[in-house]
Amino acid sequence: MSGPPPIPLSDTSFDEEVVRAASDALATGWWSTGPQVEAFEREFAAFVGSEHAVALSSGTAALHVALLATGCGPGDEVVLPSLTFVAAANVVRHVGATPVFCDIGGPDDLNLDPADVRAAVTEQTKALLVLHYAGYPCDMDALQALADERGLVLVEDAAHALGATWRGQGCGSIGAAGCFSFFANKNLPIGEGGMVVSADEAVAAKVRLLRSHGMTTMTLDRARGHAASYDVQVEGFNYRLDEVRAAIGAVQLRRLEGYNEARRRILTRYRDAIASIEGVTMPFADVPPHATSGAHLAVVVLGGGIDRDAVRERMRAAGIQTSVHYPPIHTFSTYADIRAARPLPRTEDVAGRLLTLPLFPHLRDEQVEEVLDALRAAVA
Ligand SMILES: *Cc1c(COP(=O)(O)O)cnc(C)c1O
């Protein structure tokens, strides 16, 4: 086959330092959770600006135990956006609680609308599970004020927002708990992995307990002679991160600022060019001066008359991979029973118009131009 080389939506890269970190971890002979994980947790907590960080096997595991550790359970309602990854609603159900979906601001602001969140709160509401969509911080002033006023737990899904800030605080460190993912396409890619951060010692201790079966000591403590036996205080999980991935994560963390700078620069290129493409807009044009974005996704919103799937097909034929973040959760079969619970007109308005363009730190300028040319041609 000839033609331009395909440009993926997201791409990983590695070099000698990453390989060495992984092989050094293997060579220690200790492969499950141990000193590499502890070091990664310490460095991660310092980076985000939180007291405690607990490494987990995935971002989904992080969300699951964050809800449990902050006291969410049967009978509770958890308010969250419908325009997020389905894992967020799944974990609400896994803890026995009910997801309550809220609307977004609109095509220019794909984050939660704090007024709709307020309208969704009932006597049963226990927590707000808020997403910083594409890495743009949501209005934490309004959401924190609502949480304080109504006695709710504020949990941040910061899977897109590692390195993003709100009033100088790292996203994820602001609420009662913050959850991160190290899936292969995230800002800090490991392959699989996650983290919960919290300023609250009790929340962090609960997450640690739940991570490893509810056991009061881990194999490492016993190997170090710190403990001979253990108690089980709660029915936990095996959600541990291993040493090899923690070692890779620590290298990636030291590079994160550079990766995020590269992502921001590419996003600015996209934004400047898209301003003159008719029928295409980029949300989040007005980031407040007290916020910085994690620049996780390059999302555009197509005009109402444009057939999104046809655009995607034309771009695919031109060698450009695109995606959709996200099909709203309330449209999935397993959430059909709560579909009609609350109208979500602004989510539904953008749902068929969202398109995600390639974005990764080593995406070259000429590739960005190729993506833009393909987009221009596809919407013309
Ligand atoms: C990636 C992601 C998750 C899940 O993380 P995994 O590590 O894949 O389990 C959850 N929420 C959002 C918004 C995500 O982007």
XYZ file of C-alpha atoms and ligand atoms in Angstrom:
395
model
C 0.000 0.000 0.000
C 1.195 3.513 -0.743
C 0.043 6.903 0.526
C 0.895 8.860 3.650
C 1.944 6.893 6.739
C -0.962 6.562 9.160
C -1.056 9.069 11.990
C -2.373 7.400 15.141
C -4.615 9.083 17.679
C -2.063 8.464 20.381
C 1.397 6.936 20.394
C 3.937 5.724 22.924
C 7.702 6.118 22.763
C 10.513 4.580 24.753
C 14.248 4.773 24.925
C 17.243 3.304 26.715
C 16.370 4.965 30.052
C 12.897 3.405 30.132
C 14.278 -0.007 29.156
C 16.984 0.276 31.827
C 14.478 1.246 34.536
C 12.362 -1.804 33.679
C 15.289 -4.211 33.503
C 16.834 -2.853 36.725
C 13.494 -3.456 38.447
C 13.394 -7.010 37.074
C 16.971 -7.625 38.199
C 16.135 -6.849 41.840
C 14.132 -10.084 41.894
C 11.229 -8.375 43.704
C 8.494 -8.036 41.090
C 5.275 -7.231 42.957
C 4.595 -4.065 44.985
C 7.777 -2.937 46.731
C 10.320 -0.119 46.943
C 9.868 1.048 43.317
C 6.154 1.492 43.963
C 6.870 3.363 47.196
C 9.320 5.680 45.421
C 6.868 6.309 42.555
C 4.125 7.129 45.086
C 6.367 9.610 46.928
C 7.441 11.368 43.739
C 3.877 11.417 42.402
C 2.466 12.924 45.626
C 5.123 15.652 45.497
C 4.406 16.369 41.816
C 0.641 16.712 42.291
C 1.055 18.502 45.624
C -0.851 16.034 47.775
C 0.041 14.477 51.135
C -0.522 10.853 50.116
C -0.440 8.834 46.920
C -1.356 5.161 46.589
C -0.488 3.328 43.356
C -3.051 0.969 41.850
C -3.347 -1.429 38.937
C -5.560 0.896 36.852
C -7.423 4.169 36.818
C -10.660 2.237 37.159
C -9.345 0.550 40.305
C -8.407 4.028 41.574
C -11.951 5.317 41.023
C -13.451 2.207 42.635
C -11.422 2.364 45.852
C -11.648 6.180 46.027
C -15.438 5.901 46.193
C -15.257 3.137 48.827
C -12.638 4.991 50.882
C -14.726 8.173 50.906
C -17.734 6.247 52.185
C -19.903 5.747 49.075
C -22.129 2.689 49.275
C -25.590 1.213 48.842
C -28.403 3.784 48.896
C -26.111 6.666 47.980
C -26.307 8.739 44.839
C -23.142 9.860 43.078
C -23.414 12.796 40.683
C -21.179 12.664 37.596
C -21.115 13.743 33.956
C -22.620 11.497 31.287
C -19.885 12.781 28.953
C -17.056 10.766 30.491
C -15.529 7.311 30.266
C -17.966 4.577 31.239
C -15.658 3.310 34.011
C -16.783 6.239 36.173
C -20.426 5.108 36.158
C -19.524 1.412 36.381
C -17.616 1.909 39.642
C -20.533 3.870 41.121
C -22.652 0.772 40.545
C -19.881 -1.548 41.804
C -20.040 0.161 45.219
C -23.831 -0.259 45.238
C -24.588 3.421 44.661
C -26.689 5.034 41.918
C -25.132 7.210 39.209
C -26.910 10.517 38.583
C -25.845 12.071 35.289
C -25.381 15.809 34.838
C -25.132 18.037 31.824
C -22.134 19.923 30.452
C -21.755 23.666 29.913
C -22.204 23.442 26.134
C -20.180 23.061 22.927
C -17.569 25.564 24.192
C -17.309 24.041 27.667
C -17.529 20.252 27.798
C -17.042 20.193 31.582
C -19.864 19.743 34.098
C -22.268 22.662 34.462
C -22.151 23.451 38.213
C -25.748 24.753 38.085
C -26.978 21.407 36.764
C -24.912 19.576 39.387
C -26.618 21.675 42.061
C -30.009 20.836 40.547
C -29.160 17.106 40.633
C -28.265 16.975 44.346
C -30.836 15.250 46.561
C -30.997 14.014 50.173
C -29.400 10.770 48.912
C -26.411 12.420 47.240
C -23.149 11.333 48.830
C -20.473 12.385 46.343
C -19.678 14.455 43.268
C -17.384 12.553 40.895
C -16.090 15.316 38.638
C -14.021 15.009 35.465
C -11.515 17.546 34.181
C -12.484 16.882 30.568
C -9.541 16.695 28.131
C -7.370 18.083 30.948
C -9.242 21.402 31.326
C -10.013 21.941 35.029
C -13.708 22.081 35.813
C -15.023 24.920 37.985
C -13.611 23.682 41.274
C -14.648 26.858 43.142
C -18.346 26.266 42.412
C -18.175 22.481 42.892
C -16.204 22.687 46.153
C -18.613 25.345 47.482
C -21.581 23.103 46.637
C -19.888 20.088 48.240
C -19.152 22.084 51.420
C -22.658 23.540 51.575
C -24.385 20.165 51.165
C -21.845 18.023 53.042
C -20.831 16.045 49.944
C -17.599 14.266 49.138
C -15.800 15.771 46.134
C -13.838 13.144 44.167
C -11.788 14.225 41.146
C -11.473 11.969 38.111
C -8.127 13.447 37.076
C -7.395 10.779 34.441
C -6.993 13.582 31.849
C -5.515 16.164 34.179
C -2.066 15.143 35.399
C -0.126 18.415 35.427
C -3.241 20.594 35.177
C -3.718 23.211 37.905
C -6.523 25.233 39.486
C -5.497 28.309 41.528
C -1.988 26.873 41.727
C -3.133 23.518 43.087
C -2.580 20.348 41.097
C -5.809 18.863 39.755
C -6.536 15.725 41.742
C -5.184 17.262 44.974
C -8.160 19.569 45.558
C -11.044 17.237 46.451
C -11.226 14.535 49.128
C -9.535 12.159 46.669
C -8.112 12.413 43.149
C -7.818 9.535 40.678
C -5.293 9.110 37.865
C -4.772 6.562 35.076
C -1.528 5.435 33.443
C -3.223 3.662 30.532
C -1.101 3.669 27.372
C -2.741 6.788 25.880
C -2.692 8.990 29.008
C -0.276 11.873 29.702
C 1.836 9.554 31.869
C 1.689 6.280 29.933
C 2.827 3.036 31.515
C 0.451 0.627 29.814
C -1.791 -0.016 32.780
C -1.755 1.601 36.218
C -3.446 4.191 38.380
C -3.073 6.367 41.482
C -5.260 7.816 44.218
C -4.030 10.970 45.936
C -5.520 12.459 49.091
C -4.623 14.957 51.788
C -6.597 12.792 54.209
C -4.511 10.144 55.970
C -7.630 8.060 56.691
C -8.683 7.994 53.031
C -5.170 6.990 51.922
C -5.004 4.258 54.585
C -8.366 2.876 53.455
C -7.235 2.867 49.810
C -4.045 1.017 50.835
C -6.100 -1.570 52.704
C -8.550 -2.093 49.836
C -5.702 -2.359 47.321
C -4.434 -5.593 48.831
C -7.392 -7.743 49.968
C -8.073 -5.655 53.075
C -4.966 -7.192 54.654
C -3.237 -5.107 57.312
C 0.269 -6.022 56.078
C 1.656 -6.768 52.638
C 4.070 -9.540 51.622
C 6.824 -6.913 51.498
C 6.323 -5.952 55.166
C 6.523 -9.579 56.142
C 9.623 -10.150 53.979
C 11.227 -7.122 55.665
C 10.450 -8.672 59.043
C 8.103 -5.831 59.987
C 5.184 -8.179 60.475
C 4.650 -11.855 61.065
C 0.956 -12.104 60.353
C -1.986 -10.038 59.251
C -5.605 -9.261 59.906
C -8.284 -8.657 57.264
C -10.410 -5.645 58.164
C -12.473 -5.260 54.986
C -13.194 -7.340 51.868
C -10.591 -5.816 49.548
C -9.187 -6.502 46.100
C -5.916 -7.224 44.364
C -5.465 -3.779 42.798
C -1.680 -3.569 43.298
C 0.813 -2.017 40.877
C 4.010 -4.002 40.237
C 7.647 -2.905 40.443
C 8.400 -2.919 36.710
C 5.532 -0.587 35.908
C 6.315 1.664 38.884
C 9.912 1.972 37.667
C 8.695 2.971 34.190
C 6.208 5.369 35.798
C 8.937 7.122 37.779
C 10.910 7.777 34.581
C 7.778 9.022 32.810
C 6.951 11.311 35.751
C 10.317 13.062 35.440
C 9.490 13.708 31.765
C 5.896 14.744 32.300
C 6.404 18.528 32.262
C 8.193 18.197 28.928
C 5.495 15.925 27.512
C 2.753 18.326 28.650
C 4.590 21.336 27.190
C 4.783 19.517 23.848
C 1.061 18.666 24.051
C 0.171 22.314 24.819
C 2.250 23.585 21.911
C 0.553 21.175 19.485
C -2.880 22.122 20.830
C -2.113 25.803 20.217
C -1.174 24.948 16.614
C -4.447 23.098 16.190
C -6.432 25.903 17.814
C -4.885 28.655 15.688
C -5.561 26.769 12.447
C -9.047 25.549 13.368
C -10.182 29.130 14.038
C -10.335 29.563 10.252
C -11.963 26.221 9.363
C -15.650 26.796 8.754
C -17.947 24.417 10.637
C -15.318 23.342 13.183
C -14.748 24.818 16.641
C -12.441 23.966 19.527
C -13.969 24.044 22.999
C -12.242 25.588 26.012
C -11.103 28.745 24.193
C -11.445 30.654 27.474
C -9.442 28.866 30.153
C -9.584 31.071 33.288
C -6.270 32.803 34.070
C -6.035 30.838 37.339
C -6.130 27.471 35.543
C -3.742 25.499 33.355
C -4.757 22.568 31.214
C -3.323 19.064 31.215
C -3.689 19.152 27.391
C -4.752 15.518 27.239
C -7.057 15.474 24.189
C -7.463 17.526 21.000
C -11.252 17.631 20.783
C -13.190 19.592 18.158
C -16.927 20.158 17.782
C -18.377 19.946 14.283
C -21.210 22.153 13.033
C -24.722 20.725 13.240
C -25.038 19.989 9.509
C -21.818 17.957 9.258
C -21.934 14.129 9.218
C -19.348 13.215 11.861
C -19.034 9.581 10.815
C -18.440 10.580 7.192
C -15.723 13.005 8.368
C -14.092 10.230 10.372
C -14.203 7.887 7.391
C -12.627 10.481 5.058
C -9.881 11.165 7.595
C -9.271 7.444 8.045
C -8.905 7.088 4.279
C -6.315 9.898 4.435
C -4.369 7.942 7.060
C -5.565 9.867 10.135
C -6.962 8.028 13.137
C -9.659 9.884 15.071
C -11.878 9.026 18.017
C -14.907 10.197 19.982
C -14.645 11.214 23.646
C -17.219 10.044 24.550
C -20.426 8.351 23.577
C -22.466 9.658 26.573
C -22.872 6.969 29.241
C -26.649 7.429 29.476
C -26.945 6.178 25.877
C -25.493 2.729 26.710
C -27.846 -0.248 27.140
C -26.798 -1.036 30.680
C -27.719 2.520 31.784
C -30.986 2.602 29.802
C -33.000 2.388 33.032
C -31.792 5.822 34.167
C -31.707 7.409 30.704
C -34.875 9.390 31.259
C -34.106 10.351 34.865
C -32.684 13.771 33.988
C -32.709 15.574 30.627
C -29.196 16.239 29.295
C -29.899 18.470 26.280
C -26.425 20.002 25.946
C -24.694 16.609 26.204
C -27.056 15.252 23.548
C -26.516 18.303 21.359
C -22.730 17.741 21.166
C -22.711 13.926 21.339
C -22.880 13.388 17.568
C -20.565 16.317 16.814
C -17.480 15.489 18.901
C -14.290 14.454 17.162
C -10.888 13.802 18.738
C -7.749 14.461 16.652
C -4.311 12.874 17.086
C -2.317 14.281 20.025
C 0.870 12.944 21.577
C 4.122 14.665 22.595
C 6.201 13.539 19.597
C 3.526 14.378 16.981
C 5.544 16.388 14.440
C 4.485 19.772 13.029
C 4.191 18.374 9.497
C 1.905 15.635 10.861
C -0.249 18.300 12.547
C -0.501 20.015 9.145
C -1.509 16.685 7.561
C -4.256 16.239 10.157
C -5.480 19.795 9.548
C -5.447 19.357 5.754
C -7.423 16.122 6.087
C -9.906 17.794 8.449
C -10.343 20.785 6.097
C -10.991 18.471 3.154
C -13.303 16.199 5.167
C -15.643 18.985 6.317
C -15.617 20.962 3.020
C -8.651 6.340 31.217
C -9.803 6.802 32.004
C -10.332 6.042 33.050
C -9.929 4.628 33.339
O -8.582 4.408 33.509
P -7.972 2.933 33.247
O -6.562 3.096 33.729
O -8.058 2.669 31.789
O -8.732 1.968 34.060
C -11.365 6.584 33.797
N -11.862 7.790 33.540
C -11.387 8.542 32.527
C -11.981 9.880 32.280
C -10.366 8.067 31.724
O -9.915 8.817 30.708
